[in-house]
mmCIF file of C-alpha atoms and ligand atoms in Angstrom:
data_model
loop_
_atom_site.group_PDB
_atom_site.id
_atom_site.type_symbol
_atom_site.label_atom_id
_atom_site.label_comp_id
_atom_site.label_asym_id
_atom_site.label_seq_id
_atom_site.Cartn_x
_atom_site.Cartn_y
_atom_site.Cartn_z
ATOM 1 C CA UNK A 28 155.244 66.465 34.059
ATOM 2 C CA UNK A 29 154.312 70.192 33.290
ATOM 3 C CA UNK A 30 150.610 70.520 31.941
ATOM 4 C CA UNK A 31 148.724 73.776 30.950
ATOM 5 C CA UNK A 32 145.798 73.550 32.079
ATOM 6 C CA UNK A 33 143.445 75.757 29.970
ATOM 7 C CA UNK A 34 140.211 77.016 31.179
ATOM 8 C CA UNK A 35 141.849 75.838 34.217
ATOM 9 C CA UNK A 36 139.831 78.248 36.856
ATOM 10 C CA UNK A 37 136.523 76.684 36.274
ATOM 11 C CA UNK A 38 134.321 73.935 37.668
ATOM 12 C CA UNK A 39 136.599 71.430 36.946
ATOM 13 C CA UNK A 40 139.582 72.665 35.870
ATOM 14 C CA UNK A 41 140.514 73.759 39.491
ATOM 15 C CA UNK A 42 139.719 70.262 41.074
ATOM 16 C CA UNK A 43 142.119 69.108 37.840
ATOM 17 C CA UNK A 44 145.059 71.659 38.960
ATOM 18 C CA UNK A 45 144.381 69.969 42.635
ATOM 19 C CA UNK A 46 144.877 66.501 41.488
ATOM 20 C CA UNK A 47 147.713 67.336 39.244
ATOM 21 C CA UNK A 48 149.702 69.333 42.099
ATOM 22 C CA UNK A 49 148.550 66.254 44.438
ATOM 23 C CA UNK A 50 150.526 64.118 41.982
ATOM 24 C CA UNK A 51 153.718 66.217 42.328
ATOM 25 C CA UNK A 52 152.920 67.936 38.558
ATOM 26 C CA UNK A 53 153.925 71.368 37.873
ATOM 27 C CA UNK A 54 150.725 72.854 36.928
ATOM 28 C CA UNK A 55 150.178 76.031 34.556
ATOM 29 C CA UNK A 56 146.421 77.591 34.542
ATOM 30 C CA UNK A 57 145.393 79.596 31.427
ATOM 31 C CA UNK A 58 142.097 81.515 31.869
ATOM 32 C CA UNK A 59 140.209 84.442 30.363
ATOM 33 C CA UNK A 60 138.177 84.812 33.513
ATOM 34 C CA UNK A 61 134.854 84.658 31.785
ATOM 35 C CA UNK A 62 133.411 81.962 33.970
ATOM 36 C CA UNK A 63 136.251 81.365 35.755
ATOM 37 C CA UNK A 64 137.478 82.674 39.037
ATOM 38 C CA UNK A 65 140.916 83.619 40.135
ATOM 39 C CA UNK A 66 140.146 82.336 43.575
ATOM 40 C CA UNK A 67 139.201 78.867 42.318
ATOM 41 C CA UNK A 68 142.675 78.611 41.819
ATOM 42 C CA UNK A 69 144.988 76.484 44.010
ATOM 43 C CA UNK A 70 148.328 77.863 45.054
ATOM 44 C CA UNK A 71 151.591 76.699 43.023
ATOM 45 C CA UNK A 72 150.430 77.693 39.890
ATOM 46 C CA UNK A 73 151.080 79.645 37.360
ATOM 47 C CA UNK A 74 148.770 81.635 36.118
ATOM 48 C CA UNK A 75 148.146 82.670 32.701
ATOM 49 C CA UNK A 76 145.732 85.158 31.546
ATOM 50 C CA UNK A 77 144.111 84.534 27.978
ATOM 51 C CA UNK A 78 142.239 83.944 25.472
ATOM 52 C CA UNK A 79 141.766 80.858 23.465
ATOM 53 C CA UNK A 80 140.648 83.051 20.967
ATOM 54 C CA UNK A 81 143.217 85.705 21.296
ATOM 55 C CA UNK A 82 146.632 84.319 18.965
ATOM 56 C CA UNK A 83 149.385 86.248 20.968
ATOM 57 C CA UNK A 84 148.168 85.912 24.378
ATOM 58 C CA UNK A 85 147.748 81.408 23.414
ATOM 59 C CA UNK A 86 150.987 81.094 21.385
ATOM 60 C CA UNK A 87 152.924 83.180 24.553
ATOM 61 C CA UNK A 88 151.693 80.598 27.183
ATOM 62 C CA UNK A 89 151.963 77.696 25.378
ATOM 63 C CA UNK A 90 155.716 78.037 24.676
ATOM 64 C CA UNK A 91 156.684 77.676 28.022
ATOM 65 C CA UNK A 92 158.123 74.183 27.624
ATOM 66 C CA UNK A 93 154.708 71.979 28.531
ATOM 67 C CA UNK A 94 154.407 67.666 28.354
ATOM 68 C CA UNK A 95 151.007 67.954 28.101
ATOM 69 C CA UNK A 96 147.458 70.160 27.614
ATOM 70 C CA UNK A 97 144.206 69.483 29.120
ATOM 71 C CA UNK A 98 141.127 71.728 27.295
ATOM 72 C CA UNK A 99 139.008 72.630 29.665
ATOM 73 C CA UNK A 100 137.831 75.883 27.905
ATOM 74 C CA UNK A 101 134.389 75.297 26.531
ATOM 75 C CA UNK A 102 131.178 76.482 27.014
ATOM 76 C CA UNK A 103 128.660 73.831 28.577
ATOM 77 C CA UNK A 104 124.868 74.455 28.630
ATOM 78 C CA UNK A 105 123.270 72.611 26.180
ATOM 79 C CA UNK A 106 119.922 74.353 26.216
ATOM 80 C CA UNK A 107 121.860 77.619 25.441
ATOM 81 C CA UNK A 108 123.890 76.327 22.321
ATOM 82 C CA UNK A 109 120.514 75.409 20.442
ATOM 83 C CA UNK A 110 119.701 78.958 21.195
ATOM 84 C CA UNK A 111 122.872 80.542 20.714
ATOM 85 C CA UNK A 112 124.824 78.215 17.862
ATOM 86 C CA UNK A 113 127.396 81.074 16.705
ATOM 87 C CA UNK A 114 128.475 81.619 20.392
ATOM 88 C CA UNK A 115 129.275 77.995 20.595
ATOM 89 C CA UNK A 116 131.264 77.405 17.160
ATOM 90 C CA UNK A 117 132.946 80.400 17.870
ATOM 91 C CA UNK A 118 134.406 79.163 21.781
ATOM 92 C CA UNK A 119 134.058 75.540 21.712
ATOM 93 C CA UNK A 120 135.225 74.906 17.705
ATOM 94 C CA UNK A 121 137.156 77.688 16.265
ATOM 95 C CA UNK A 122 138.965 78.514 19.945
ATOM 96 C CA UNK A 123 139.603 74.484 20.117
ATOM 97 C CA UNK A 124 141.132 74.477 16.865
ATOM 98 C CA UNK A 125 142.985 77.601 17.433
ATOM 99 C CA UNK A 126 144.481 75.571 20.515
ATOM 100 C CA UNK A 127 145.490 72.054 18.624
ATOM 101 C CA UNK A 128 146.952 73.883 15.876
ATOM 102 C CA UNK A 129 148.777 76.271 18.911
ATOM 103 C CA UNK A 130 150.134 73.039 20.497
ATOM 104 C CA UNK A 131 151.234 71.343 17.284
ATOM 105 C CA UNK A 132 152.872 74.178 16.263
ATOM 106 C CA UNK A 133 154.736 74.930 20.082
ATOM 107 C CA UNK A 134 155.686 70.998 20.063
ATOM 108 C CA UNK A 135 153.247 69.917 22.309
ATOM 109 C CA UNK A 136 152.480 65.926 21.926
ATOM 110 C CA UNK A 137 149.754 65.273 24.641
ATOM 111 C CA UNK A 138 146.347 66.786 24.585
ATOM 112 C CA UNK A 139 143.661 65.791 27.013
ATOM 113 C CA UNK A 140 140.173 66.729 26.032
ATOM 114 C CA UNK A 141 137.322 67.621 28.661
ATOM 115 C CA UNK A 142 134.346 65.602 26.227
ATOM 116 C CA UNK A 143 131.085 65.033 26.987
ATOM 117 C CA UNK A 144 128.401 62.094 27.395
ATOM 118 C CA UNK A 145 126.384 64.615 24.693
ATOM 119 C CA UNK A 146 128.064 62.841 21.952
ATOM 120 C CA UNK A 147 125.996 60.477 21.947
ATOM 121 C CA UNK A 148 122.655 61.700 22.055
ATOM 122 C CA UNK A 149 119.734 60.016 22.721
ATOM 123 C CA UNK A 150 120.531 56.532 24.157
ATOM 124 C CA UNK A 151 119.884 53.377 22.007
ATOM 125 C CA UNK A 152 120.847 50.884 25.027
ATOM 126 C CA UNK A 153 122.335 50.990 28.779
ATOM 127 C CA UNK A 154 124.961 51.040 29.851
ATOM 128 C CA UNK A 155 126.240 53.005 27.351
ATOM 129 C CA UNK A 156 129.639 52.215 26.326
ATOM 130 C CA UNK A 157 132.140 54.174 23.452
ATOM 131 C CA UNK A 158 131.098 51.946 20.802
ATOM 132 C CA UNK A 159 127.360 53.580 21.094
ATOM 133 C CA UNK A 160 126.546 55.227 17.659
ATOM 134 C CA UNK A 161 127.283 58.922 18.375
ATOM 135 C CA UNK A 162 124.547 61.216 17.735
ATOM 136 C CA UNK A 163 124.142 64.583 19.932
ATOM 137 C CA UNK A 164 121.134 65.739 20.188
ATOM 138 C CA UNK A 165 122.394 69.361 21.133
ATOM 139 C CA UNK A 166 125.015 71.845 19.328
ATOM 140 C CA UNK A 167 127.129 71.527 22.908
ATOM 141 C CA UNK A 168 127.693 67.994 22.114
ATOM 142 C CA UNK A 169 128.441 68.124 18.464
ATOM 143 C CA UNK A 170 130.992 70.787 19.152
ATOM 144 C CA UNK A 171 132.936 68.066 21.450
ATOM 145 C CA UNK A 172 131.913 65.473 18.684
ATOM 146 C CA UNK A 173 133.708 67.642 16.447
ATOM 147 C CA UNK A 174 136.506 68.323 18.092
ATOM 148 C CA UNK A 175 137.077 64.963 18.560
ATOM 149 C CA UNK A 176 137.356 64.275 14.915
ATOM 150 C CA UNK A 177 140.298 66.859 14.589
ATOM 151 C CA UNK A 178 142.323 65.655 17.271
ATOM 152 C CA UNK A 179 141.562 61.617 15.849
ATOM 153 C CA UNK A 180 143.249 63.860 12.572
ATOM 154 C CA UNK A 181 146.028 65.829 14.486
ATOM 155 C CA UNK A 182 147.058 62.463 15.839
ATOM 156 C CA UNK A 183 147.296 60.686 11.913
ATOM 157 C CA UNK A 184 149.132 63.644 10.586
ATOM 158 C CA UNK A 185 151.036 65.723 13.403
ATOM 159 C CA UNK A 186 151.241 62.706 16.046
ATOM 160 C CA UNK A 187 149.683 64.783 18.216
ATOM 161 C CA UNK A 188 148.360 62.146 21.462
ATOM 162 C CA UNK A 189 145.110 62.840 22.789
ATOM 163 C CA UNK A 190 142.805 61.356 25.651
ATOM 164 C CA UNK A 191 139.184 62.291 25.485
ATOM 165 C CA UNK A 192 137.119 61.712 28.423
ATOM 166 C CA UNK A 193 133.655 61.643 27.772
ATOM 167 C CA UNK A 194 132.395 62.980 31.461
ATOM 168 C CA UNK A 195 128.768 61.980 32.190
ATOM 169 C CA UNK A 196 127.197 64.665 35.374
ATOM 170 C CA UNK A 197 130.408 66.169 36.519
ATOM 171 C CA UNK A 198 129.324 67.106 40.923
ATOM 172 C CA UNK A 199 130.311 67.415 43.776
ATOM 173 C CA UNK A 200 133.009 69.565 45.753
ATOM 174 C CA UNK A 201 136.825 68.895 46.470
ATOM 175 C CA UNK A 202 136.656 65.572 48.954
ATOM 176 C CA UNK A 203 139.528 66.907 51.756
ATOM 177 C CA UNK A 204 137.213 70.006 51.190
ATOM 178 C CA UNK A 205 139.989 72.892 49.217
ATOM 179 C CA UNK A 206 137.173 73.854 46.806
ATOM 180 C CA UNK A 207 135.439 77.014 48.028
ATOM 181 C CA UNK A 208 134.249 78.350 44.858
ATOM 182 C CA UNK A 209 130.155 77.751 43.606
ATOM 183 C CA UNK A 210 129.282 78.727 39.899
ATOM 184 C CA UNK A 211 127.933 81.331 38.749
ATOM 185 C CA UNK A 212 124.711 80.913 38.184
ATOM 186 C CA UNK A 213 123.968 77.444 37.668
ATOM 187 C CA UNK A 214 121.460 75.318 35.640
ATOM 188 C CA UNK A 215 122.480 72.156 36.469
ATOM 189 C CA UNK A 216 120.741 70.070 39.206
ATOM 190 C CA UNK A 217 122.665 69.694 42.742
ATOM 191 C CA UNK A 218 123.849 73.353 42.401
ATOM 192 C CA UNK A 219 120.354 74.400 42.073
ATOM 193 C CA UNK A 220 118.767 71.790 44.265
ATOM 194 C CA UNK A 221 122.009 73.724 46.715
ATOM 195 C CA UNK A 222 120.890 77.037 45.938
ATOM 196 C CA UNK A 223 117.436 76.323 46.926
ATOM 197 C CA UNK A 224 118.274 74.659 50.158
ATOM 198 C CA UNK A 225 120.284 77.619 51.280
ATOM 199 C CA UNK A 226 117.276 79.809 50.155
ATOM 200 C CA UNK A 227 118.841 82.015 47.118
ATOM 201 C CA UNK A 228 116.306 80.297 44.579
ATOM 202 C CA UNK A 229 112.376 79.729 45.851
ATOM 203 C CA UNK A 230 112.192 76.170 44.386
ATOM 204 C CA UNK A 231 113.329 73.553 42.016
ATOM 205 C CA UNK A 232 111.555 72.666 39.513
ATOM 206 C CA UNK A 233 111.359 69.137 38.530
ATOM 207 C CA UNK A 234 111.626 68.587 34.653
ATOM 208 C CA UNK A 235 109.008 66.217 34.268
ATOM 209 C CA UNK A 236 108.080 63.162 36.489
ATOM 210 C CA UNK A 237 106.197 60.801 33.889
ATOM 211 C CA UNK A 238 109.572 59.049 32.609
ATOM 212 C CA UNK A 239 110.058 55.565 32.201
ATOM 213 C CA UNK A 240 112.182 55.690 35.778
ATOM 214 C CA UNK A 241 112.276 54.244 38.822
ATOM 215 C CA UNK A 242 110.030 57.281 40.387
ATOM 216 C CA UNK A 243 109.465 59.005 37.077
ATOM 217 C CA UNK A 244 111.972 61.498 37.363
ATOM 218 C CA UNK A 245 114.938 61.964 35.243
ATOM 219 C CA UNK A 246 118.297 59.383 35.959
ATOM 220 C CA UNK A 247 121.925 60.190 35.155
ATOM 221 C CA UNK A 248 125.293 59.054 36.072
ATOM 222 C CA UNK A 249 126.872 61.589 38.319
ATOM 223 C CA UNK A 250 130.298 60.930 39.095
ATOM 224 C CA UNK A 251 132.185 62.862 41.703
ATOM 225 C CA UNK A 252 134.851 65.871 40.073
ATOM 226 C CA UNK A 253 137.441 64.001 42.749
ATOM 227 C CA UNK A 254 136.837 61.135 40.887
ATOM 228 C CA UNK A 255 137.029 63.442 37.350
ATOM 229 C CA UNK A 256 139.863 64.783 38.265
ATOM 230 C CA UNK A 257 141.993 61.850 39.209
ATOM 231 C CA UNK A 258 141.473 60.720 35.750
ATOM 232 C CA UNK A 259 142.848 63.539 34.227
ATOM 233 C CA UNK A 260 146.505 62.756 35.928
ATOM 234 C CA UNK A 261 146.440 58.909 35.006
ATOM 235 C CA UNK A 262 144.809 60.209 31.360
ATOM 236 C CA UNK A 263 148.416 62.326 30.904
ATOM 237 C CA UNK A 264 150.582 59.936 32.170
ATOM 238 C CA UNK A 265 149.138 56.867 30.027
ATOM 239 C CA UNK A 266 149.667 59.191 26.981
ATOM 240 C CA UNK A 267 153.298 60.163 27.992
ATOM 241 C CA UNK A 268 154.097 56.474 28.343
ATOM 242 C CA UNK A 269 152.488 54.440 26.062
ATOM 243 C CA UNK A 270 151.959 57.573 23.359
ATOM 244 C CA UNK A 271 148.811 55.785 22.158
ATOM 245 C CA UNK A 272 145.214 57.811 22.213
ATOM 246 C CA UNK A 273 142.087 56.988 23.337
ATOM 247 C CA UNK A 274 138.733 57.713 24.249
ATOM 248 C CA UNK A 275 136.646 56.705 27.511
ATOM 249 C CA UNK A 276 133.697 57.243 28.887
ATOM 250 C CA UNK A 277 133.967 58.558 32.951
ATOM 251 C CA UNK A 278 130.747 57.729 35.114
ATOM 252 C CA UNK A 279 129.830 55.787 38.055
ATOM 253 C CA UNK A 280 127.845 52.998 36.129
ATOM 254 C CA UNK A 281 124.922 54.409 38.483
ATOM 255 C CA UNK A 282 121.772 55.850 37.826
ATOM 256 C CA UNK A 283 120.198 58.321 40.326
ATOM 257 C CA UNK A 284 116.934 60.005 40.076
ATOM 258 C CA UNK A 285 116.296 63.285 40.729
ATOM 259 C CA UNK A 286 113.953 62.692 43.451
ATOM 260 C CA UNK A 287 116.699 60.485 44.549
ATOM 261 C CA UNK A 288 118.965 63.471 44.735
ATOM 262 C CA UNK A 289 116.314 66.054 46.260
ATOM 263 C CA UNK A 290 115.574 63.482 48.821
ATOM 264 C CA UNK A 291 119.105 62.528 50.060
ATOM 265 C CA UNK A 292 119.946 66.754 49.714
ATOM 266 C CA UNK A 293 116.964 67.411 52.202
ATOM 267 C CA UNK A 294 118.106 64.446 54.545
ATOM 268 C CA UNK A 295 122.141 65.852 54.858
ATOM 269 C CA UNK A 296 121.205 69.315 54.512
ATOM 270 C CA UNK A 297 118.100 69.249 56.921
ATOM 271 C CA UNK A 298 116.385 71.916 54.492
ATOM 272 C CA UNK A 299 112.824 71.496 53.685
ATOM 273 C CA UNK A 300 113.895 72.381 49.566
ATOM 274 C CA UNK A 301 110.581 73.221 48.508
ATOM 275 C CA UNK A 302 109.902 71.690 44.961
ATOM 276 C CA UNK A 303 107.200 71.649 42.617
ATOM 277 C CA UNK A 304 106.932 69.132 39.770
ATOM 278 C CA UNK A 305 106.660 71.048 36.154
ATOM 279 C CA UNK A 306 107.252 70.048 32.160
ATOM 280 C CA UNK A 307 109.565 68.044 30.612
ATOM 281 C CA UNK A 308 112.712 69.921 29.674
ATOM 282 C CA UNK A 309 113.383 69.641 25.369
ATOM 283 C CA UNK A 310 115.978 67.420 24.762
ATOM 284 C CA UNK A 311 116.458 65.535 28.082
ATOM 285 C CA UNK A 312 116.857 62.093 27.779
ATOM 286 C CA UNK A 313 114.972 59.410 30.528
ATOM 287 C CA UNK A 314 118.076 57.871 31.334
ATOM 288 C CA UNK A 315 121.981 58.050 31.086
ATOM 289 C CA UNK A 316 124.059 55.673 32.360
ATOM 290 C CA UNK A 317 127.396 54.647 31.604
ATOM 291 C CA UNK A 318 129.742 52.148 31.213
ATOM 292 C CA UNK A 319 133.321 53.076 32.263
ATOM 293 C CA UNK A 320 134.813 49.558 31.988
ATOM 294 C CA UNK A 321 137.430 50.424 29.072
ATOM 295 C CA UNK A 322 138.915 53.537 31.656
ATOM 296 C CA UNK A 323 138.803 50.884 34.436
ATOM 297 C CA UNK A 324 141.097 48.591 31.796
ATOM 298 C CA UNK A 325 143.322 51.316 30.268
ATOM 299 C CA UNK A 326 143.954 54.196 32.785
ATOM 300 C CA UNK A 327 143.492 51.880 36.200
ATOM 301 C CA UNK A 328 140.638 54.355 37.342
ATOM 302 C CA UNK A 329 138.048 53.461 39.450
ATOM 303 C CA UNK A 330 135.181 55.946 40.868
ATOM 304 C CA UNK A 331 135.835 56.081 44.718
ATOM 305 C CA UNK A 332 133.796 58.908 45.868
ATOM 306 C CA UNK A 333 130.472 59.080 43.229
ATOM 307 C CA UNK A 334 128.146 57.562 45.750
ATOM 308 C CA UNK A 335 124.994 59.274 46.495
ATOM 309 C CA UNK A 336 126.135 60.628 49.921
ATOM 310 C CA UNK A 337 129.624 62.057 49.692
ATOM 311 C CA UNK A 338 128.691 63.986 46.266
ATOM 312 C CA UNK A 339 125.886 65.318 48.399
ATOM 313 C CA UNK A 340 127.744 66.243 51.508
ATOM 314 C CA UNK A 341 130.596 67.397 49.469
ATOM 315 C CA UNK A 342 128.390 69.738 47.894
ATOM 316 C CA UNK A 343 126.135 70.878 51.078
ATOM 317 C CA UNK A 344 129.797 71.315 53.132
ATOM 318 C CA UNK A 345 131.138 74.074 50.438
HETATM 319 C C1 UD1 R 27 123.694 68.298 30.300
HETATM 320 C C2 UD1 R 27 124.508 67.669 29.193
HETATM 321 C C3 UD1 R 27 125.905 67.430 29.640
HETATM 322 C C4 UD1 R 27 126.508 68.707 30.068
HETATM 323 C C5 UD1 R 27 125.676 69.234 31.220
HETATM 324 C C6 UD1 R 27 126.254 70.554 31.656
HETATM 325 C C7 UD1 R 27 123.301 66.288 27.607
HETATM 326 C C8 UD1 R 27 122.712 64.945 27.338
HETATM 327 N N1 UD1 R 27 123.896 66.433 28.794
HETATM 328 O O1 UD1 R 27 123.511 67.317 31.316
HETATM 329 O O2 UD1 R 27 126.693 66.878 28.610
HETATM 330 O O3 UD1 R 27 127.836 68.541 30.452
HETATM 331 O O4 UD1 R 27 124.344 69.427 30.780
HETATM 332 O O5 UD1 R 27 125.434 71.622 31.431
HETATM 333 O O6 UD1 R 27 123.259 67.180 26.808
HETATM 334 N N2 UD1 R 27 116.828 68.840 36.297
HETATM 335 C C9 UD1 R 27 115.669 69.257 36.956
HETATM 336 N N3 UD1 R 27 115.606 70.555 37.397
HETATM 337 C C10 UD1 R 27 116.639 71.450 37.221
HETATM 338 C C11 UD1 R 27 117.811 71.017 36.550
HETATM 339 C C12 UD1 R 27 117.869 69.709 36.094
HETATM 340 O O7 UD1 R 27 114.731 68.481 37.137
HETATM 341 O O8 UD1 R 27 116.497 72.619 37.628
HETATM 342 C C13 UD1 R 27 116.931 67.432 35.847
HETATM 343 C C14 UD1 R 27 117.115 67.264 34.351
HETATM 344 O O9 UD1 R 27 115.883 67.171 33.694
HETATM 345 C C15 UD1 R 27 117.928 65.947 34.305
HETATM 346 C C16 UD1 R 27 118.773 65.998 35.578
HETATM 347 O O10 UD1 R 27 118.095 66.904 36.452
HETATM 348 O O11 UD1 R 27 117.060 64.840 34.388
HETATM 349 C C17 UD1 R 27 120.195 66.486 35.347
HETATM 350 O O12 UD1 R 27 120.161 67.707 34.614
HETATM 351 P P1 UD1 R 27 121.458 68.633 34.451
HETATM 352 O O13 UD1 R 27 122.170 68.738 35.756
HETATM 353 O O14 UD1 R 27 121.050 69.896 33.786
HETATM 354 O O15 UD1 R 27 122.423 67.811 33.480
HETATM 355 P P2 UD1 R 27 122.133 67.116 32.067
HETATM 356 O O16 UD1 R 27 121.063 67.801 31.323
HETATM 357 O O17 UD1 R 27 121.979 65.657 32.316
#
């Protein structure tokens, strides 16, 4: 298959190029370089340089003849987009839309959406499947919410396939170790748990330990990006063979604590990670876990590499 992959030098995106190229796809990458980085990557494909927002620059890469395209090219911090709304309906709605209506309009049929466990808000039971009443509890996740509800409309009237995966905590670094590249500045918690180990931030701070937890600390489902990744490929293939969308959730079906985490990233890194415990951060939910049992079913997919040690030492090895 050929697949753009746009937003394709990020976090994810670049372990997605791996696992497409791994699979024998020809692999495009479409950037604007934002948050990106040219370095992330992997040689054998073709580069791109663009904006979603930018007309020419998105209609001139995506007539180059591609099966399918995987959106990878939103913004991601939910604390930001309550503080920041317009620079997240600008990116993450008008930019998507610009990019379904691109697609439909270059004859693109497949469309693979980088969603979010943020759809669904605050959790009303555990494991949480996609049945779960969706209700985000952050601008981020209504923006994938809502993107979701003009593909599930692009598919009615343009037949326009899509696949959203609903990722829960995306970690983790390439398993046969190709990944070199760290975000920029990160807010989420193994990159800054990393950070501090290797001594460029003082401490972590722990968002509250008074949950109802196992230790008190915040759980969620982190699932490795191998894992992720892998799940994009079988994601484009289902839709080029059974043209049929759908909608899954991708976790481990695990719940680790943040303690859990500091404690096993002090163990492989051999750090001290100095920590101190502060206040609840707004918005964060006790516990996320999820169920992945409808991907198991439909795409064959099966976590291999989300336990607690190899997203760790994945991680610590980069
Ligand atoms: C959130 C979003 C998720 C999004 C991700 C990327 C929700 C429900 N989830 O995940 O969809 O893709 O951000 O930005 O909106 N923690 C600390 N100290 C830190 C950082 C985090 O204690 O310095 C704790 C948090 O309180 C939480 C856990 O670690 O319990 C994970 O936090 P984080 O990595 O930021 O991800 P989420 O907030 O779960």
């Amino acid at each position: 298959m050929r697949v753009l992959l746009v937003g394709g030098a990020g976090y994810i995106g670049s372990h997605t190029a791996l696992a497409f190229l791994d699979g024998n796809h020809h692999v495009g990458v479409f950037d604007n370089f934002s948050t990106g980085d040219r370095g992330n990557i992997p040689e054998g494909c073709r580069v791109h340089e663009g904006d979603i927002m930018d007309g020419a620059s998105l209609r001139e890469a995506l007539s180059q003849g591609w099966d399918a395209v995987v959106h990878l090219a939103a913004f991601k911090a939910a604390g930001e987009s309550m503080e920041r709304p317009e620079k997240y309906s600008r990116n993450n709605i008008t930019g998507s839309l610009n990019l379904i209506t691109g697609c439909t309009e270059c004859g693109i049929t497949s469309f693979i959406l980088s969603s979010s466990a943020a759809v669904y808000g605050e959790p009303r039971y555990l494991p949480i499947d996609e049945t779960h009443p969706t209700n985000p509890e952050n601008y981020y996740g209504y923006t994938k919410l809502s993107i979701e509800g003009h593909l599930a409309w692009y598919d009615r009237l343009k037949e326009l396939k899509f696949a959203s995966l609903r990722y829960f905590n995306a970690a983790g670094y390439d398993i046969r170790g190709r990944m070199r590249g760290i975000e920029r500045d990160p807010a989420n918690l193994i990159p800054v748990v990393m950070e501090t180990a290797v001594g460029s931030r003082e401490k972590l701070l722990i968002f509250g330990d008074d949950y109802d937890t196992k230790d008190g600390t915040g759980v969620r489902d982190y699932i490795h990006v191998t894992d992720l990744a892998d799940a994009h490929v079988r994601a484009a293939e289902y839709l080029h063979e059974h043209r049929s969308s759908l909608t899954v959730n991708l976790g481990s079906e695990s719940g680790l604590s943040v303690q859990e985490i500091l404690d096993k990233a002090r163990e492989i890194s051999g750090r001290p990670i100095p920590s101190v415990i502060t206040g609840r951060r707004k918005g964060d939910p006790a516990k996320l876990v999820a169920s992945s049992a409808y991907a198991r079913e439909l795409l064959g997919w099966k976590p291999e590499f989300s336990d607690l040690e190899t997203i760790i030492s994945s991680t610590w090895e980069v």
